[in-house]
mmCIF file of C-alpha atoms in Angstrom:
data_model
loop_
_atom_site.group_PDB
_atom_site.id
_atom_site.type_symbol
_atom_site.label_atom_id
_atom_site.label_comp_id
_atom_site.label_asym_id
_atom_site.label_seq_id
_atom_site.Cartn_x
_atom_site.Cartn_y
_atom_site.Cartn_z
ATOM 1 C CA UNK A 17 -19.336 -7.394 -5.073
ATOM 2 C CA UNK A 18 -16.672 -7.632 -7.755
ATOM 3 C CA UNK A 19 -13.244 -6.104 -7.299
ATOM 4 C CA UNK A 20 -9.639 -6.124 -8.467
ATOM 5 C CA UNK A 21 -7.110 -4.756 -5.985
ATOM 6 C CA UNK A 22 -3.377 -4.319 -5.465
ATOM 7 C CA UNK A 23 -1.599 -3.896 -2.128
ATOM 8 C CA UNK A 24 0.939 -1.062 -1.997
ATOM 9 C CA UNK A 25 3.317 0.190 0.702
ATOM 10 C CA UNK A 26 3.331 3.855 1.724
ATOM 11 C CA UNK A 27 6.548 4.969 3.420
ATOM 12 C CA UNK A 28 6.094 7.540 6.182
ATOM 13 C CA UNK A 29 9.556 9.083 6.484
ATOM 14 C CA UNK A 30 8.986 11.096 9.662
ATOM 15 C CA UNK A 31 6.733 8.645 11.489
ATOM 16 C CA UNK A 32 8.444 6.026 13.636
ATOM 17 C CA UNK A 33 7.097 2.816 15.105
ATOM 18 C CA UNK A 34 8.633 0.240 17.401
ATOM 19 C CA UNK A 35 12.331 -0.126 18.059
ATOM 20 C CA UNK A 36 15.000 -2.147 16.339
ATOM 21 C CA UNK A 37 18.476 -2.269 17.890
ATOM 22 C CA UNK A 38 17.829 0.962 19.720
ATOM 23 C CA UNK A 39 16.471 2.806 16.692
ATOM 24 C CA UNK A 40 12.836 3.355 15.790
ATOM 25 C CA UNK A 41 11.867 1.972 12.390
ATOM 26 C CA UNK A 42 10.163 4.012 9.706
ATOM 27 C CA UNK A 43 6.484 3.309 9.319
ATOM 28 C CA UNK A 44 5.321 1.486 6.195
ATOM 29 C CA UNK A 45 1.561 1.493 5.786
ATOM 30 C CA UNK A 46 0.508 -1.471 3.641
ATOM 31 C CA UNK A 47 -2.735 -0.374 2.024
ATOM 32 C CA UNK A 48 -4.898 -1.396 -0.885
ATOM 33 C CA UNK A 49 -6.074 0.335 -4.052
ATOM 34 C CA UNK A 50 -9.113 -1.373 -5.533
ATOM 35 C CA UNK A 51 -11.500 -1.108 -8.456
ATOM 36 C CA UNK A 52 -14.937 -2.156 -7.225
ATOM 37 C CA UNK A 53 -18.006 -2.586 -9.414
ATOM 38 C CA UNK A 54 -21.531 -3.845 -8.988
ATOM 39 C CA UNK A 55 -22.182 -1.705 -5.897
ATOM 40 C CA UNK A 56 -23.255 1.917 -5.476
ATOM 41 C CA UNK A 57 -21.013 4.526 -3.867
ATOM 42 C CA UNK A 58 -23.452 4.878 -0.967
ATOM 43 C CA UNK A 59 -23.503 1.128 -0.294
ATOM 44 C CA UNK A 60 -19.705 0.989 -0.455
ATOM 45 C CA UNK A 61 -19.425 3.886 2.012
ATOM 46 C CA UNK A 62 -21.860 2.114 4.359
ATOM 47 C CA UNK A 63 -19.859 -1.119 4.141
ATOM 48 C CA UNK A 64 -16.580 0.685 4.878
ATOM 49 C CA UNK A 65 -18.178 2.526 7.818
ATOM 50 C CA UNK A 66 -19.189 -0.827 9.326
ATOM 51 C CA UNK A 67 -15.691 -2.241 8.790
ATOM 52 C CA UNK A 68 -14.094 0.845 10.402
ATOM 53 C CA UNK A 69 -16.366 0.464 13.458
ATOM 54 C CA UNK A 70 -15.325 -3.184 13.731
ATOM 55 C CA UNK A 71 -11.653 -2.149 13.665
ATOM 56 C CA UNK A 72 -10.704 -3.421 10.202
ATOM 57 C CA UNK A 73 -9.475 0.009 9.084
ATOM 58 C CA UNK A 74 -7.815 2.370 11.519
ATOM 59 C CA UNK A 75 -6.469 5.856 11.038
ATOM 60 C CA UNK A 76 -2.751 6.365 11.499
ATOM 61 C CA UNK A 77 -3.516 9.454 13.585
ATOM 62 C CA UNK A 78 -6.517 11.678 14.312
ATOM 63 C CA UNK A 79 -7.536 13.579 11.190
ATOM 64 C CA UNK A 80 -6.147 11.056 8.676
ATOM 65 C CA UNK A 81 -8.878 9.105 6.906
ATOM 66 C CA UNK A 82 -8.320 5.337 6.823
ATOM 67 C CA UNK A 83 -10.475 4.828 3.713
ATOM 68 C CA UNK A 84 -11.309 6.846 0.624
ATOM 69 C CA UNK A 85 -13.760 6.274 -2.231
ATOM 70 C CA UNK A 86 -13.513 7.949 -5.633
ATOM 71 C CA UNK A 87 -15.858 7.008 -8.477
ATOM 72 C CA UNK A 88 -14.093 6.413 -11.803
ATOM 73 C CA UNK A 89 -15.365 8.907 -14.357
ATOM 74 C CA UNK A 90 -16.318 7.729 -17.864
ATOM 75 C CA UNK A 91 -13.246 7.338 -20.066
ATOM 76 C CA UNK A 92 -10.858 7.269 -17.067
ATOM 77 C CA UNK A 93 -10.746 3.505 -16.465
ATOM 78 C CA UNK A 94 -7.309 3.000 -18.119
ATOM 79 C CA UNK A 95 -5.854 5.727 -15.896
ATOM 80 C CA UNK A 96 -7.422 4.136 -12.789
ATOM 81 C CA UNK A 97 -5.970 0.711 -13.687
ATOM 82 C CA UNK A 98 -2.569 2.330 -14.270
ATOM 83 C CA UNK A 99 -2.744 3.928 -10.819
ATOM 84 C CA UNK A 100 -3.593 0.543 -9.314
ATOM 85 C CA UNK A 101 -0.581 -1.142 -10.913
ATOM 86 C CA UNK A 102 2.018 1.596 -10.408
ATOM 87 C CA UNK A 103 5.005 1.141 -8.163
ATOM 88 C CA UNK A 104 5.280 3.470 -5.145
ATOM 89 C CA UNK A 105 6.332 6.976 -6.222
ATOM 90 C CA UNK A 106 5.758 9.113 -3.119
ATOM 91 C CA UNK A 107 7.037 9.358 0.431
ATOM 92 C CA UNK A 108 4.614 10.649 3.039
ATOM 93 C CA UNK A 109 4.992 12.894 6.043
ATOM 94 C CA UNK A 110 2.631 13.454 8.965
ATOM 95 C CA UNK A 111 2.434 16.923 10.530
ATOM 96 C CA UNK A 112 0.613 18.041 13.680
ATOM 97 C CA UNK A 113 -1.631 21.097 13.213
ATOM 98 C CA UNK A 114 -4.201 22.932 15.342
ATOM 99 C CA UNK A 115 -7.626 21.278 15.291
ATOM 100 C CA UNK A 116 -10.062 23.776 13.743
ATOM 101 C CA UNK A 117 -13.807 23.134 13.434
ATOM 102 C CA UNK A 118 -16.146 25.649 11.766
ATOM 103 C CA UNK A 119 -13.357 28.246 11.692
ATOM 104 C CA UNK A 120 -12.641 28.056 15.430
ATOM 105 C CA UNK A 121 -9.912 26.318 17.416
ATOM 106 C CA UNK A 122 -11.111 23.260 19.329
ATOM 107 C CA UNK A 123 -9.894 23.375 22.922
ATOM 108 C CA UNK A 124 -10.026 20.910 25.790
ATOM 109 C CA UNK A 125 -11.368 21.646 29.291
ATOM 110 C CA UNK A 126 -8.023 23.274 30.254
ATOM 111 C CA UNK A 127 -8.157 25.704 27.327
ATOM 112 C CA UNK A 128 -5.382 23.958 25.389
ATOM 113 C CA UNK A 129 -5.893 23.841 21.618
ATOM 114 C CA UNK A 130 -6.242 20.244 20.453
ATOM 115 C CA UNK A 131 -3.974 18.945 17.695
ATOM 116 C CA UNK A 132 -4.869 16.964 14.613
ATOM 117 C CA UNK A 133 -2.676 15.589 11.850
ATOM 118 C CA UNK A 134 -2.205 16.220 8.150
ATOM 119 C CA UNK A 135 -0.508 14.075 5.573
ATOM 120 C CA UNK A 136 1.711 15.467 2.814
ATOM 121 C CA UNK A 137 3.697 13.728 0.106
ATOM 122 C CA UNK A 138 6.821 14.272 -1.971
ATOM 123 C CA UNK A 139 8.628 12.203 -4.609
ATOM 124 C CA UNK A 140 10.653 9.319 -3.173
ATOM 125 C CA UNK A 141 14.357 10.003 -2.661
ATOM 126 C CA UNK A 142 16.952 7.385 -3.599
ATOM 127 C CA UNK A 143 17.405 6.047 -0.046
ATOM 128 C CA UNK A 144 13.637 5.890 0.439
ATOM 129 C CA UNK A 145 13.326 3.870 -2.776
ATOM 130 C CA UNK A 146 15.882 1.436 -1.335
ATOM 131 C CA UNK A 147 13.865 1.144 1.884
ATOM 132 C CA UNK A 148 10.794 0.154 -0.130
ATOM 133 C CA UNK A 149 12.854 -2.149 -2.364
ATOM 134 C CA UNK A 150 14.116 -4.087 0.664
ATOM 135 C CA UNK A 151 10.565 -4.278 2.038
ATOM 136 C CA UNK A 152 9.207 -5.601 -1.278
ATOM 137 C CA UNK A 153 12.085 -7.482 -2.933
ATOM 138 C CA UNK A 154 10.600 -10.903 -2.229
ATOM 139 C CA UNK A 155 7.195 -9.978 -3.705
ATOM 140 C CA UNK A 156 5.942 -10.244 -7.261
ATOM 141 C CA UNK A 157 3.008 -8.257 -8.600
ATOM 142 C CA UNK A 158 0.790 -11.329 -8.443
ATOM 143 C CA UNK A 159 1.642 -11.674 -4.725
ATOM 144 C CA UNK A 160 0.253 -8.169 -4.185
ATOM 145 C CA UNK A 161 -2.896 -8.563 -6.296
ATOM 146 C CA UNK A 162 -6.237 -9.888 -5.092
ATOM 147 C CA UNK A 163 -9.715 -10.091 -6.520
ATOM 148 C CA UNK A 164 -13.259 -11.184 -5.818
ATOM 149 C CA UNK A 165 -16.442 -11.812 -7.777
ATOM 150 C CA UNK A 166 -15.984 -11.139 -11.497
ATOM 151 C CA UNK A 167 -12.506 -9.771 -10.743
ATOM 152 C CA UNK A 168 -11.177 -13.282 -10.026
ATOM 153 C CA UNK A 169 -11.286 -14.196 -13.714
ATOM 154 C CA UNK A 170 -9.459 -10.962 -14.620
ATOM 155 C CA UNK A 171 -6.736 -11.678 -12.048
ATOM 156 C CA UNK A 172 -6.366 -15.330 -13.105
ATOM 157 C CA UNK A 173 -6.015 -14.290 -16.758
ATOM 158 C CA UNK A 174 -3.481 -11.564 -15.913
ATOM 159 C CA UNK A 175 -1.400 -14.008 -13.840
ATOM 160 C CA UNK A 176 -1.462 -16.636 -16.567
ATOM 161 C CA UNK A 177 -0.386 -14.166 -19.265
ATOM 162 C CA UNK A 178 2.235 -12.382 -17.151
ATOM 163 C CA UNK A 179 4.023 -15.390 -15.698
ATOM 164 C CA UNK A 180 6.814 -16.740 -17.917
ATOM 165 C CA UNK A 181 6.633 -20.444 -18.704
ATOM 166 C CA UNK A 182 9.993 -21.131 -17.038
ATOM 167 C CA UNK A 183 8.897 -19.745 -13.649
ATOM 168 C CA UNK A 184 8.906 -22.795 -11.358
ATOM 169 C CA UNK A 185 6.238 -21.633 -8.891
ATOM 170 C CA UNK A 186 4.774 -18.674 -7.043
ATOM 171 C CA UNK A 187 6.779 -17.272 -4.175
ATOM 172 C CA UNK A 188 10.186 -18.045 -5.685
ATOM 173 C CA UNK A 189 12.571 -15.157 -5.029
ATOM 174 C CA UNK A 190 13.777 -13.169 -8.003
ATOM 175 C CA UNK A 191 17.061 -15.012 -8.627
ATOM 176 C CA UNK A 192 18.550 -17.557 -10.968
ATOM 177 C CA UNK A 193 17.885 -21.213 -10.258
ATOM 178 C CA UNK A 194 20.615 -23.828 -10.471
ATOM 179 C CA UNK A 195 20.140 -26.445 -13.169
ATOM 180 C CA UNK A 196 19.689 -30.012 -11.949
ATOM 181 C CA UNK A 197 23.094 -31.730 -11.786
ATOM 182 C CA UNK A 198 25.031 -28.458 -11.983
ATOM 183 C CA UNK A 199 28.090 -28.078 -9.798
ATOM 184 C CA UNK A 200 27.618 -26.105 -6.579
ATOM 185 C CA UNK A 201 31.176 -24.827 -6.528
ATOM 186 C CA UNK A 202 32.171 -21.394 -7.797
ATOM 187 C CA UNK A 203 33.631 -21.156 -11.292
ATOM 188 C CA UNK A 204 37.422 -21.058 -11.331
ATOM 189 C CA UNK A 205 39.294 -18.436 -13.253
ATOM 190 C CA UNK A 206 42.837 -18.933 -14.554
#
């Protein structure tokens, strides 16, 4: 199977995990958007079902799907690639709602209505953008991209064309490098 994919963080602003210095941290779900070709939708769904059963993809909460497949319609490939490469633009919220099946509430043996969860999104606020910035500041786009099959050549070409010639290596933080032999002291001002 051939694919080109990019990993993206989704910030859940009202969902907390773990504890850090007495405060729960916001949940960031690192997930992948991928263009896959050379496989039918049915075969892809079957493959994802197997991976979900094996525990590779887990739902955040009951009612939230861990995977989603959407075929790219003719003429929409540029838009799909743009979506793959976009920076995060939304913050997500998880809400508990009554579990309804076939128009009726689902209840347990005690008669209590079961709950399920829904996900909603809104544009990122300034502080939420900062949260994602600090989570991603050490990453470049080529750190977040992966590919397989025929997609490997596409990714290799994109990396070669996008990386400036003066970049020393992958994984270097986004900061200026000191020239060899340059003084380590701060400049002095009169």
